[in-house]
Coordinates of C-alpha atoms and ligand atoms in Angstrom, one line a residue:
X1 CA 72.9 -33.6 -16.1
X2 CA 73.2 -33.2 -12.3
X3 CA 76.1 -31.5 -10.6
X4 CA 78.5 -33.7 -8.7
X5 CA 78.9 -31.7 -5.6
X6 CA 78.3 -33.2 -2.1
X7 CA 74.9 -33.0 -0.7
X8 CA 75.2 -31.8 2.9
X9 CA 71.9 -30.9 4.7
X10 CA 71.7 -27.4 6.0
X11 CA 71.3 -28.0 9.8
X12 CA 71.0 -25.5 12.7
X13 CA 73.5 -27.7 14.7
X14 CA 76.2 -26.9 12.1
X15 CA 76.2 -23.2 13.3
X16 CA 77.0 -24.2 16.8
X17 CA 79.7 -26.7 15.7
X18 CA 81.2 -23.9 13.6
X19 CA 81.2 -21.4 16.5
X20 CA 82.8 -24.0 18.8
X21 CA 85.5 -24.8 16.4
X22 CA 86.4 -21.4 14.9
X23 CA 85.3 -18.9 17.5
X24 CA 85.7 -20.9 20.8
X25 CA 86.7 -17.9 22.8
X26 CA 83.9 -15.6 21.6
X27 CA 81.4 -14.7 24.2
X28 CA 77.7 -14.8 24.9
X29 CA 77.0 -12.3 27.7
X30 CA 73.6 -12.6 29.5
X31 CA 71.8 -10.6 32.1
X32 CA 70.0 -13.1 34.2
X33 CA 66.7 -12.3 36.0
X34 CA 68.6 -12.0 39.2
X35 CA 70.4 -9.0 37.6
X36 CA 73.7 -10.8 37.5
X37 CA 75.6 -10.5 34.2
X38 CA 77.3 -13.7 33.2
X39 CA 79.6 -14.6 30.3
X40 CA 80.1 -17.9 28.5
X41 CA 82.5 -18.7 25.7
X42 CA 81.1 -20.4 22.6
X43 CA 83.0 -23.6 23.5
X44 CA 81.3 -23.6 26.9
X45 CA 77.9 -22.9 25.2
X46 CA 78.5 -25.9 23.0
X47 CA 79.4 -28.2 25.9
X48 CA 76.4 -27.0 27.9
X49 CA 74.1 -27.5 24.9
X50 CA 75.3 -31.1 24.5
X51 CA 74.6 -31.7 28.3
X52 CA 71.2 -30.2 27.8
X53 CA 70.5 -32.3 24.7
X54 CA 71.4 -35.4 26.8
X55 CA 69.0 -34.2 29.5
X56 CA 66.2 -33.8 27.0
X57 CA 66.9 -37.3 25.6
X58 CA 66.8 -38.6 29.2
X59 CA 63.4 -36.9 29.7
X60 CA 62.1 -38.8 26.7
X61 CA 62.2 -36.0 24.2
X62 CA 62.6 -37.2 20.6
X63 CA 62.3 -36.0 17.0
X64 CA 59.4 -33.7 16.4
X65 CA 58.5 -33.3 20.1
X66 CA 57.7 -29.7 21.0
X67 CA 59.7 -28.2 23.9
X68 CA 58.3 -24.8 25.0
X69 CA 60.0 -21.8 26.5
X70 CA 58.6 -18.8 28.4
X71 CA 61.9 -17.1 28.7
X72 CA 63.9 -13.9 28.1
X73 CA 67.1 -13.5 26.0
X74 CA 69.8 -15.4 27.9
X75 CA 72.5 -18.0 27.1
X76 CA 70.2 -20.7 28.6
X77 CA 67.5 -19.8 26.1
X78 CA 70.2 -20.0 23.4
X79 CA 71.2 -23.5 24.6
X80 CA 67.5 -24.6 24.3
X81 CA 67.4 -23.4 20.7
X82 CA 70.4 -25.5 19.8
X83 CA 69.8 -28.5 22.0
X84 CA 66.2 -29.0 20.7
X85 CA 67.2 -28.4 17.1
X86 CA 70.2 -30.7 17.4
X87 CA 68.2 -33.7 18.5
X88 CA 65.5 -33.1 16.0
X89 CA 63.0 -31.7 18.5
X90 CA 61.2 -28.3 18.1
X91 CA 61.9 -25.3 20.3
X92 CA 58.6 -23.6 20.8
X93 CA 59.1 -20.1 22.0
X94 CA 56.1 -18.5 23.7
X95 CA 55.5 -14.8 24.4
X96 CA 54.8 -14.4 28.1
X97 CA 53.0 -11.1 27.4
X98 CA 50.1 -12.9 25.7
X99 CA 46.8 -13.2 27.5
X100 CA 46.8 -16.4 29.7
X101 CA 43.9 -17.7 27.6
X102 CA 46.0 -17.4 24.4
X103 CA 48.9 -19.0 26.2
X104 CA 46.8 -22.0 27.2
X105 CA 45.5 -22.3 23.7
X106 CA 49.0 -22.2 22.2
X107 CA 50.4 -24.8 24.7
X108 CA 47.5 -27.2 24.0
X109 CA 47.6 -26.6 20.3
X110 CA 51.4 -27.2 20.1
X111 CA 51.1 -30.2 22.4
X112 CA 54.2 -29.1 24.3
X113 CA 55.8 -31.8 26.4
X114 CA 58.2 -29.7 28.4
X115 CA 58.2 -26.1 29.5
X116 CA 61.3 -24.1 30.4
X117 CA 60.6 -20.8 32.1
X118 CA 62.4 -17.9 33.7
X119 CA 61.8 -17.7 37.4
X120 CA 60.5 -14.1 37.4
X121 CA 57.5 -15.6 35.4
X122 CA 56.5 -17.9 38.3
X123 CA 53.2 -16.1 38.9
X124 CA 52.2 -16.6 35.3
X125 CA 53.5 -20.2 35.3
X126 CA 51.3 -21.0 38.4
X127 CA 48.2 -20.0 36.3
X128 CA 49.3 -22.4 33.6
X129 CA 50.2 -25.3 35.8
X130 CA 47.2 -27.3 34.8
X131 CA 48.0 -27.1 31.1
X132 CA 48.1 -30.4 29.1
X133 CA 46.1 -32.0 31.9
X134 CA 49.0 -31.6 34.2
X135 CA 51.1 -33.9 32.0
X136 CA 53.7 -31.3 31.0
X137 CA 57.0 -31.3 32.8
X138 CA 58.2 -27.9 34.0
X139 CA 61.8 -26.7 34.3
X140 CA 62.8 -23.5 36.0
X141 CA 65.8 -21.8 34.3
X142 CA 68.0 -21.6 37.4
X143 CA 69.4 -23.6 40.3
X144 CA 67.8 -25.8 42.9
X145 CA 67.6 -22.8 45.2
X146 CA 65.5 -20.9 42.7
X147 CA 62.6 -23.4 43.0
X148 CA 59.7 -22.4 45.2
X149 CA 56.3 -23.8 46.3
X150 CA 54.4 -21.6 43.9
X151 CA 55.9 -23.5 41.0
X152 CA 54.1 -26.5 39.5
X153 CA 54.4 -29.8 41.3
X154 CA 57.5 -31.8 40.3
X155 CA 59.1 -28.7 38.8
X156 CA 62.8 -29.3 37.9
X157 CA 65.7 -26.9 38.0
X158 CA 67.8 -26.3 34.8
X159 CA 71.3 -26.2 36.2
X160 CA 71.2 -29.6 38.1
X161 CA 69.5 -31.1 35.0
X162 CA 72.6 -30.1 33.0
X163 CA 75.2 -31.0 35.5
X164 CA 73.8 -34.5 35.8
X165 CA 74.7 -35.1 32.2
X166 CA 78.0 -35.6 30.3
X167 CA 78.8 -33.4 27.3
X168 CA 79.6 -36.2 24.9
X169 CA 77.0 -36.5 22.2
X170 CA 77.0 -37.5 18.5
X171 CA 74.4 -35.3 17.0
X172 CA 72.0 -37.3 14.7
X173 CA 72.0 -36.6 11.0
X174 CA 68.7 -34.9 10.2
X175 CA 66.7 -34.0 7.2
X176 CA 67.2 -30.3 6.5
X177 CA 63.5 -30.0 6.0
X178 CA 62.9 -31.2 9.6
X179 CA 61.2 -28.6 11.9
X180 CA 63.5 -26.9 14.4
X181 CA 61.4 -24.1 15.9
X182 CA 57.9 -22.9 16.3
X183 CA 56.5 -19.5 16.9
X184 CA 52.8 -18.4 17.0
X185 CA 51.7 -15.2 15.4
X186 CA 50.4 -12.6 17.8
X187 CA 47.1 -12.4 15.8
X188 CA 44.8 -9.7 17.2
X189 CA 41.7 -11.5 15.9
X190 CA 41.1 -15.3 16.0
X191 CA 43.5 -17.8 17.5
X192 CA 47.2 -17.4 17.0
X193 CA 48.7 -19.5 14.2
X194 CA 51.9 -21.5 14.4
X195 CA 54.7 -20.9 12.1
X196 CA 57.0 -24.0 11.9
X197 CA 60.5 -23.2 10.8
X198 CA 62.8 -25.8 9.3
X199 CA 66.5 -26.3 9.6
X200 CA 66.9 -25.3 6.0
X201 CA 64.9 -22.1 6.2
X202 CA 66.6 -21.1 9.4
X203 CA 70.2 -21.6 8.1
X204 CA 69.4 -19.8 4.8
X205 CA 67.8 -16.9 6.7
X206 CA 70.8 -16.7 9.0
X207 CA 73.2 -16.5 6.0
X208 CA 71.2 -13.8 4.3
X209 CA 70.7 -11.7 7.5
X210 CA 74.4 -11.7 8.1
X211 CA 75.2 -10.1 4.7
X212 CA 76.7 -6.6 4.4
X213 CA 73.5 -5.2 3.0
X214 CA 71.6 -6.8 5.8
X215 CA 72.7 -6.8 9.4
X216 CA 76.4 -6.9 8.3
X217 CA 77.7 -9.3 10.9
X218 CA 81.3 -10.5 11.4
X219 CA 83.5 -11.8 14.1
X220 CA 84.2 -8.2 14.9
X221 CA 80.5 -7.4 15.7
X222 CA 79.0 -7.2 19.1
X223 CA 75.3 -7.8 18.7
X224 CA 72.5 -7.2 21.1
X225 CA 69.1 -8.5 20.1
X226 CA 66.8 -6.4 22.3
X227 CA 64.0 -8.0 20.4
X228 CA 63.0 -11.1 22.4
X229 CA 63.8 -14.6 21.5
X230 CA 60.0 -15.3 21.6
X231 CA 59.5 -12.7 18.9
X232 CA 60.4 -14.5 15.7
X233 CA 63.6 -16.0 17.1
X234 CA 65.0 -12.6 18.0
X235 CA 64.9 -11.9 14.2
X236 CA 67.3 -14.7 13.6
X237 CA 70.3 -13.2 15.5
X238 CA 70.9 -16.3 17.7
X239 CA 71.7 -18.1 14.5
X240 CA 73.4 -15.4 12.5
X241 CA 75.8 -14.6 15.4
X242 CA 77.1 -18.1 15.7
X243 CA 77.4 -18.4 11.9
X244 CA 79.7 -15.4 11.8
X245 CA 81.3 -15.7 15.3
X246 CA 79.9 -12.4 16.5
X247 CA 79.7 -11.7 20.2
X248 CA 76.1 -11.9 21.5
X249 CA 74.8 -9.8 24.3
X250 CA 71.5 -10.9 25.8
X251 CA 69.7 -8.4 27.9
X252 CA 67.4 -10.8 29.7
X253 CA 64.3 -9.1 31.2
X254 CA 66.2 -5.8 31.7
X255 CA 64.5 -4.0 28.9
X256 CA 64.2 -0.6 30.5
X257 CA 66.3 2.2 29.2
X258 CA 68.8 2.5 32.1
X259 CA 69.7 -1.2 32.1
X260 CA 69.8 -1.4 28.3
X261 CA 72.1 1.6 28.1
X262 CA 74.4 0.2 30.8
X263 CA 74.7 -3.2 29.1
X264 CA 75.1 -1.6 25.6
X265 CA 78.0 0.4 27.0
X266 CA 79.6 -2.1 29.2
X267 CA 79.7 -4.8 26.5
X268 CA 80.7 -2.4 23.8
X269 CA 77.7 -3.4 21.6
X270 CA 78.1 -2.3 17.9
X271 CA 74.7 -3.4 16.6
X272 CA 71.4 -3.6 18.5
X273 CA 68.0 -4.7 17.2
X274 CA 64.5 -3.8 18.4
X275 CA 61.2 -2.2 17.8
X276 CA 60.9 1.6 17.6
X277 CA 59.3 2.1 21.1
X278 CA 62.3 0.6 22.8
X279 CA 64.6 3.1 21.0
X280 CA 62.4 6.1 21.8
X281 CA 62.7 5.3 25.5
X282 CA 66.5 4.7 25.3
X283 CA 67.0 8.0 23.4
X284 CA 64.9 9.9 26.0
X285 CA 67.0 8.5 28.7
X286 CA 70.2 9.5 27.0
X287 CA 68.9 13.1 26.6
X288 CA 67.7 13.3 30.2
X289 CA 71.0 12.0 31.6
X290 CA 73.1 13.7 29.0
X291 CA 74.7 10.5 27.9
X292 CA 76.1 9.2 24.6
X293 CA 77.0 5.9 23.1
X294 CA 80.7 5.2 22.6
X295 CA 80.6 2.0 20.5
X296 CA 77.1 1.6 19.1
X297 CA 77.3 2.1 15.4
X298 CA 74.0 0.7 14.0
X299 CA 70.5 0.0 15.2
X300 CA 68.3 -2.4 13.3
X301 CA 64.6 -1.4 13.6
X302 CA 61.6 -3.4 12.5
X303 CA 58.2 -4.6 13.7
X304 CA 56.7 -1.2 13.2
X305 CA 57.5 1.8 11.0
X306 CA 60.5 4.0 11.6
X307 CA 59.5 7.7 11.9
X308 CA 61.4 10.7 10.9
X309 CA 62.1 12.0 14.4
X310 CA 63.6 8.7 15.5
X311 CA 65.8 8.5 12.4
X312 CA 67.0 12.1 13.0
X313 CA 67.6 11.6 16.7
X314 CA 69.9 8.6 16.0
X315 CA 71.7 10.4 13.1
X316 CA 72.4 13.3 15.4
X317 CA 74.4 11.1 17.7
X318 CA 76.2 9.3 14.9
X319 CA 74.2 6.0 14.9
X320 CA 73.1 4.6 11.6
X321 CA 69.5 3.3 11.5
X322 CA 68.6 0.3 9.3
X323 CA 64.9 -0.2 8.9
X324 CA 63.6 -3.7 8.0
X325 CA 60.2 -5.1 7.2
X326 CA 59.3 -8.7 8.0
X327 CA 56.9 -10.9 9.8
X328 CA 56.7 -14.1 11.8
X329 CA 55.8 -16.0 8.6
X330 CA 59.0 -14.7 7.0
X331 CA 61.5 -15.8 9.7
X332 CA 61.2 -12.7 9.8
X333 CA 63.3 -10.7 7.3
X334 CA 61.6 -9.6 4.1
X335 CA 63.4 -6.3 3.1
X336 CA 66.2 -4.3 4.6
X337 CA 67.0 -0.6 4.0
X338 CA 70.6 0.0 3.1
X339 CA 71.5 2.8 0.7
X340 CA 72.4 2.1 -3.0
X341 CA 75.7 3.5 -4.3
X342 CA 73.9 6.6 -5.7
X343 CA 71.5 7.2 -2.8
X344 CA 73.4 10.0 -1.2
X345 CA 74.1 11.7 -4.6
X346 CA 70.4 12.0 -5.5
X347 CA 70.0 14.9 -3.1
X348 CA 69.5 15.2 0.7
X349 CA 65.7 15.3 0.5
X350 CA 65.5 12.2 -1.7
X351 CA 68.0 10.4 0.5
X352 CA 66.1 11.2 3.7
X353 CA 62.8 10.0 2.1
X354 CA 64.5 6.8 0.9
X355 CA 65.8 6.0 4.4
X356 CA 62.2 6.1 5.7
X357 CA 61.1 3.3 3.3
X358 CA 61.1 -0.2 4.7
X359 CA 63.8 -1.4 2.4
X360 CA 64.8 -3.4 -0.7
X361 CA 64.4 -7.1 -1.3
X362 CA 67.1 -9.5 -0.4
X363 CA 68.0 -12.6 -2.5
X364 CA 65.7 -15.3 -1.6
X365 CA 62.4 -13.3 -1.2
X366 CA 60.3 -12.4 -4.2
X367 CA 57.9 -9.5 -3.8
X368 CA 54.8 -8.4 -5.7
X369 CA 52.0 -5.9 -5.2
X370 CA 48.5 -6.8 -6.4
X371 CA 45.3 -4.8 -6.5
X372 CA 41.9 -6.0 -5.2
X373 CA 41.3 -7.7 -8.5
X374 CA 44.5 -9.7 -8.2
X375 CA 46.3 -7.7 -11.0
X376 CA 50.0 -7.2 -10.4
X377 CA 50.9 -3.5 -10.0
X378 CA 53.9 -1.6 -11.4
X379 CA 56.9 -0.7 -9.3
X380 CA 56.3 3.1 -9.7
X381 CA 56.6 4.2 -6.1
X382 CA 52.9 5.1 -6.0
X383 CA 50.6 2.2 -6.9
X384 CA 49.8 0.7 -3.5
X385 CA 48.3 -2.7 -3.2
X386 CA 48.4 -6.0 -1.3
X387 CA 52.0 -7.1 -0.6
X388 CA 52.7 -10.8 -1.5
X389 CA 55.9 -12.7 -1.0
X390 CA 57.5 -16.0 -1.9
X391 CA 60.8 -17.5 -0.8
X392 CA 63.0 -19.9 1.0
X393 CA 62.1 -18.8 4.5
X394 CA 58.5 -17.9 3.9
X395 CA 55.7 -20.0 5.5
X396 CA 53.8 -22.2 3.1
X397 CA 51.3 -23.5 5.6
X398 CA 50.5 -23.0 9.3
X399 CA 51.1 -25.7 11.9
X400 CA 48.3 -28.3 11.9
X401 CA 46.4 -26.5 9.2
X402 CA 45.7 -28.7 6.2
X403 CA 45.2 -25.9 3.7
X404 CA 48.0 -23.8 2.2
X405 CA 48.7 -20.3 3.6
X406 CA 49.3 -19.1 0.1
X407 CA 47.3 -17.8 -2.9
X408 CA 46.4 -20.3 -5.7
X409 CA 49.6 -19.4 -7.6
X410 CA 51.8 -19.9 -4.5
X411 CA 52.3 -16.4 -3.0
X412 CA 52.0 -15.7 0.7
X413 CA 49.5 -12.9 1.3
X414 CA 51.1 -10.7 4.0
X415 CA 48.1 -8.6 4.9
X416 CA 50.2 -5.5 4.4
X417 CA 49.6 -2.7 1.9
X418 CA 52.7 -1.3 0.2
X419 CA 54.1 0.2 -3.0
X420 CA 57.6 -0.4 -4.5
X421 CA 59.6 2.3 -6.3
X422 CA 61.6 1.7 -9.5
X423 CA 64.8 1.4 -7.4
X424 CA 63.2 -1.6 -5.6
X425 CA 62.5 0.2 -2.2
X426 CA 59.3 -1.0 -0.6
X427 CA 57.2 1.4 1.3
X428 CA 54.5 0.0 3.6
X429 CA 51.4 2.2 3.8
X430 CA 49.1 0.1 5.9
X431 CA 47.9 -3.2 7.2
X432 CA 45.0 -4.3 5.0
X433 CA 42.7 -4.4 8.0
X434 CA 43.7 -0.9 9.1
X435 CA 43.5 0.9 5.8
X436 CA 40.7 3.5 5.8
X437 CA 38.4 3.5 2.7
X438 CA 37.0 7.0 2.4
X439 CA 34.8 7.8 -0.6
X440 CA 36.2 4.8 -2.4
X441 CA 39.9 5.9 -2.0
X442 CA 42.5 4.6 0.5
X443 CA 43.8 6.7 3.4
X444 CA 47.0 5.3 4.9
X445 CA 46.6 5.1 8.6
X446 CA 50.4 4.5 8.9
X447 CA 51.3 7.7 7.1
X448 CA 48.9 9.8 9.1
X449 CA 50.3 8.2 12.3
X450 CA 53.9 9.0 11.3
X451 CA 52.9 12.6 10.4
X452 CA 51.1 13.1 13.7
X453 CA 53.9 11.5 15.7
X454 CA 56.3 14.1 14.3
X455 CA 54.4 16.8 16.3
X456 CA 56.5 18.0 19.2
X457 CA 53.8 17.4 21.8
X458 CA 52.9 13.8 20.7
X459 CA 54.2 10.7 22.3
X460 CA 52.3 8.1 20.3
X461 CA 49.7 8.3 17.6
X462 CA 47.2 5.8 16.2
X463 CA 44.6 6.2 13.4
X464 CA 41.5 4.0 13.0
X465 CA 38.6 4.2 10.6
X466 CA 35.2 5.2 12.0
X467 CA 31.9 4.8 10.1
X468 CA 30.7 7.8 8.2
X469 CA 27.3 8.3 6.5
X470 CA 28.7 10.2 3.5
X471 CA 32.2 8.8 3.0
X472 CA 31.6 5.3 4.5
X473 CA 34.7 5.7 6.6
X474 CA 36.8 8.6 8.0
X475 CA 40.0 8.6 10.0
X476 CA 40.0 9.2 13.8
X477 CA 43.3 10.3 15.3
X478 CA 44.1 9.0 18.8
X479 CA 47.0 10.4 20.6
X480 CA 49.0 10.2 23.8
X481 CA 51.0 13.3 24.7
X482 CA 54.5 13.7 26.1
X483 CA 54.8 14.6 29.8
X484 CA 53.7 18.1 30.6
X485 CA 52.5 18.8 27.0
X486 CA 49.2 20.1 25.8
X487 CA 47.8 20.0 22.3
X488 CA 45.7 22.5 20.4
X489 CA 43.7 20.7 17.7
X490 CA 44.3 23.5 15.2
X491 CA 48.1 23.2 15.6
X492 CA 47.8 19.5 14.9
X493 CA 45.7 20.2 11.8
X494 CA 48.2 22.7 10.5
X495 CA 51.0 20.2 11.2
X496 CA 49.3 17.4 9.3
X497 CA 48.2 19.7 6.4
X498 CA 51.8 20.2 5.4
X499 CA 52.4 16.4 5.2
X500 CA 49.3 14.6 3.9
X501 CA 46.6 15.3 1.3
X502 CA 43.9 17.7 2.7
X503 CA 41.1 15.1 2.3
X504 CA 43.0 12.8 4.6
X505 CA 42.8 15.2 7.6
X506 CA 40.9 13.7 10.5
X507 CA 37.8 15.6 11.6
X508 CA 38.1 14.1 15.0
X509 CA 41.0 13.7 17.4
X510 CA 41.0 12.0 20.9
X511 CA 43.8 12.4 23.5
X512 CA 44.0 9.4 25.8
X513 CA 46.2 8.6 28.9
X514 CA 47.8 5.4 27.7
X515 CA 48.0 3.7 24.3
X516 CA 46.8 0.0 24.5
X517 CA 49.7 -2.2 23.4
X518 CA 49.6 -5.8 22.2
X519 CA 52.0 -8.6 23.2
X520 CA 54.8 -7.5 20.9
X521 CA 54.6 -3.8 21.9
X522 CA 52.5 -2.7 18.9
X523 CA 49.4 -0.5 19.3
X524 CA 46.4 -2.7 19.8
X525 CA 44.0 -1.1 17.3
X526 CA 41.3 -3.6 18.1
X527 CA 40.9 -2.2 21.6
X528 CA 40.8 1.3 20.1
X529 CA 38.1 0.3 17.7
X530 CA 36.1 -1.2 20.5
X531 CA 36.4 2.0 22.5
X532 CA 35.9 4.6 19.8
X533 CA 34.5 2.7 16.8
Ligands
LIG601 P1 55.0 -9.9 13.5 O1 54.6 -11.1 12.7 O2 54.4 -9.8 14.9 O3 56.4 -9.7 13.5 O4 54.3 -8.7 12.7 C1 54.5 -8.4 11.4 C2 53.9 -7.2 10.9 O5 54.5 -6.0 11.6 C3 54.0 -6.9 9.5 O6 53.1 -7.6 8.7 C4 53.8 -5.4 9.4 O7 52.4 -5.0 9.4 C5 54.4 -4.9 10.7 N1 55.8 -4.5 10.4 C6 57.0 -5.2 10.5 N2 58.0 -4.4 10.2 C7 57.5 -3.2 9.9 C8 58.1 -1.9 9.4 N3 59.4 -1.8 9.3 N4 57.3 -0.9 9.2 C9 55.9 -1.0 9.4 N5 55.3 -2.1 9.8 C10 56.1 -3.2 10.0

């Protein structure tokens, strides 16, 4: 017997409608590329989004069409998210830090019809002007006066495009399975792959990410996604904030520590989200200038592992750190680390260790760990293997790839190596392509990196496997040092010895000037392998 409840599709547009009706005065504050900080209420955002949707329709954009963005976190980018989704089009966010060759590949592969870009990216845009055989229409995110001759021919300006339109629009009823946004993975080998999110997956992900044991959002929250809107939809915050009526603070391209600190303080941000490297630079700035946060209560960290020093530095200034693990293919949230009721009572040492794990599963994502032979491993906190996931917001297939992205029995193979403890806390130990196989056993490059990073002289650490005649592979430790610091290899050896098994200790260590970083700010191990491998 079927239930007799209404069937109402889960649509992204409903989040905006909700925010407009129930939180009309709540604000989205944006730092524009000009440096100006502007504020819009959700009711204005909704009006402007309808104007933008009318403009998109007038430009011939229809259901399924891809509309690209090369843009920072601002209200305009948010309007694009909702206008595209609302008319059934697909907002394709592109990471401007990708290599131009990868950018061209992505634009051609996605068959983007329109491209909205922030004006500080004009130099990059001029290199891409010939994309799609010159058939793509370009729109600069600004006013008529922001256009210049370096921009592609026929380039339009965003604000006049909006003001030419009325704000009346009846949003179409869409299938909740329809695509609403597209994000390519920042694959270090091979071409990037497109992850095509649906309205349903996006709304469910927003609901879950707002829960108390996740980002814990409410209308009282002031949220700043420092993570860019081109990096897995700013981890879903542009959706979760409107769902809950939280205030959104968008830092634009002002991602350096002084400007971030200023905006965090000025807008009284309570929760900020970003990768560890961002927070290291913000904390260094605070120390140098002897500053403190007055409102910031929580930081949500993901994209790379949280290390002990970062956790302790935040705790020392009264800010709670939440680590999360996820990936583009998971919209992105997979697990989040919030304590269990007994976590604190199990002893300080246990609690601290637990906090450094990536987190526990949320409803909607199933997790399993399998070994090389495909056997499922126990959750004993030690048996590491390939992490596989299944769920409502997990990719089943990549864009324009006929084959499934999953195993024969329907699990997505994350490419990460992890173990899970009996309490359900997942601990990531490596990427499967980074794990070092020495004498038939696995050495976790991630654990070695975290251990090396906790040395007082170290700024950043990376570990790669190098060929070895006897053991087949041995770890090589590559470091950058903090300003003015020197490092004695013996002191590093002693430091590591207390934290990892002796047979893991790298025989070789290299100190370099600058760590190569990929487009999402993670260490680019491929370049290190090419240089040292
Ligand atoms: P991306 O799709 O670019 O967001 O990258 C996803 C990958 O980042 C994951 O597969 C992990 O390897 C890594 N990652 C994400 N979150 C964490 C975390 N908390 N700790 C360690 N690695 C992480």
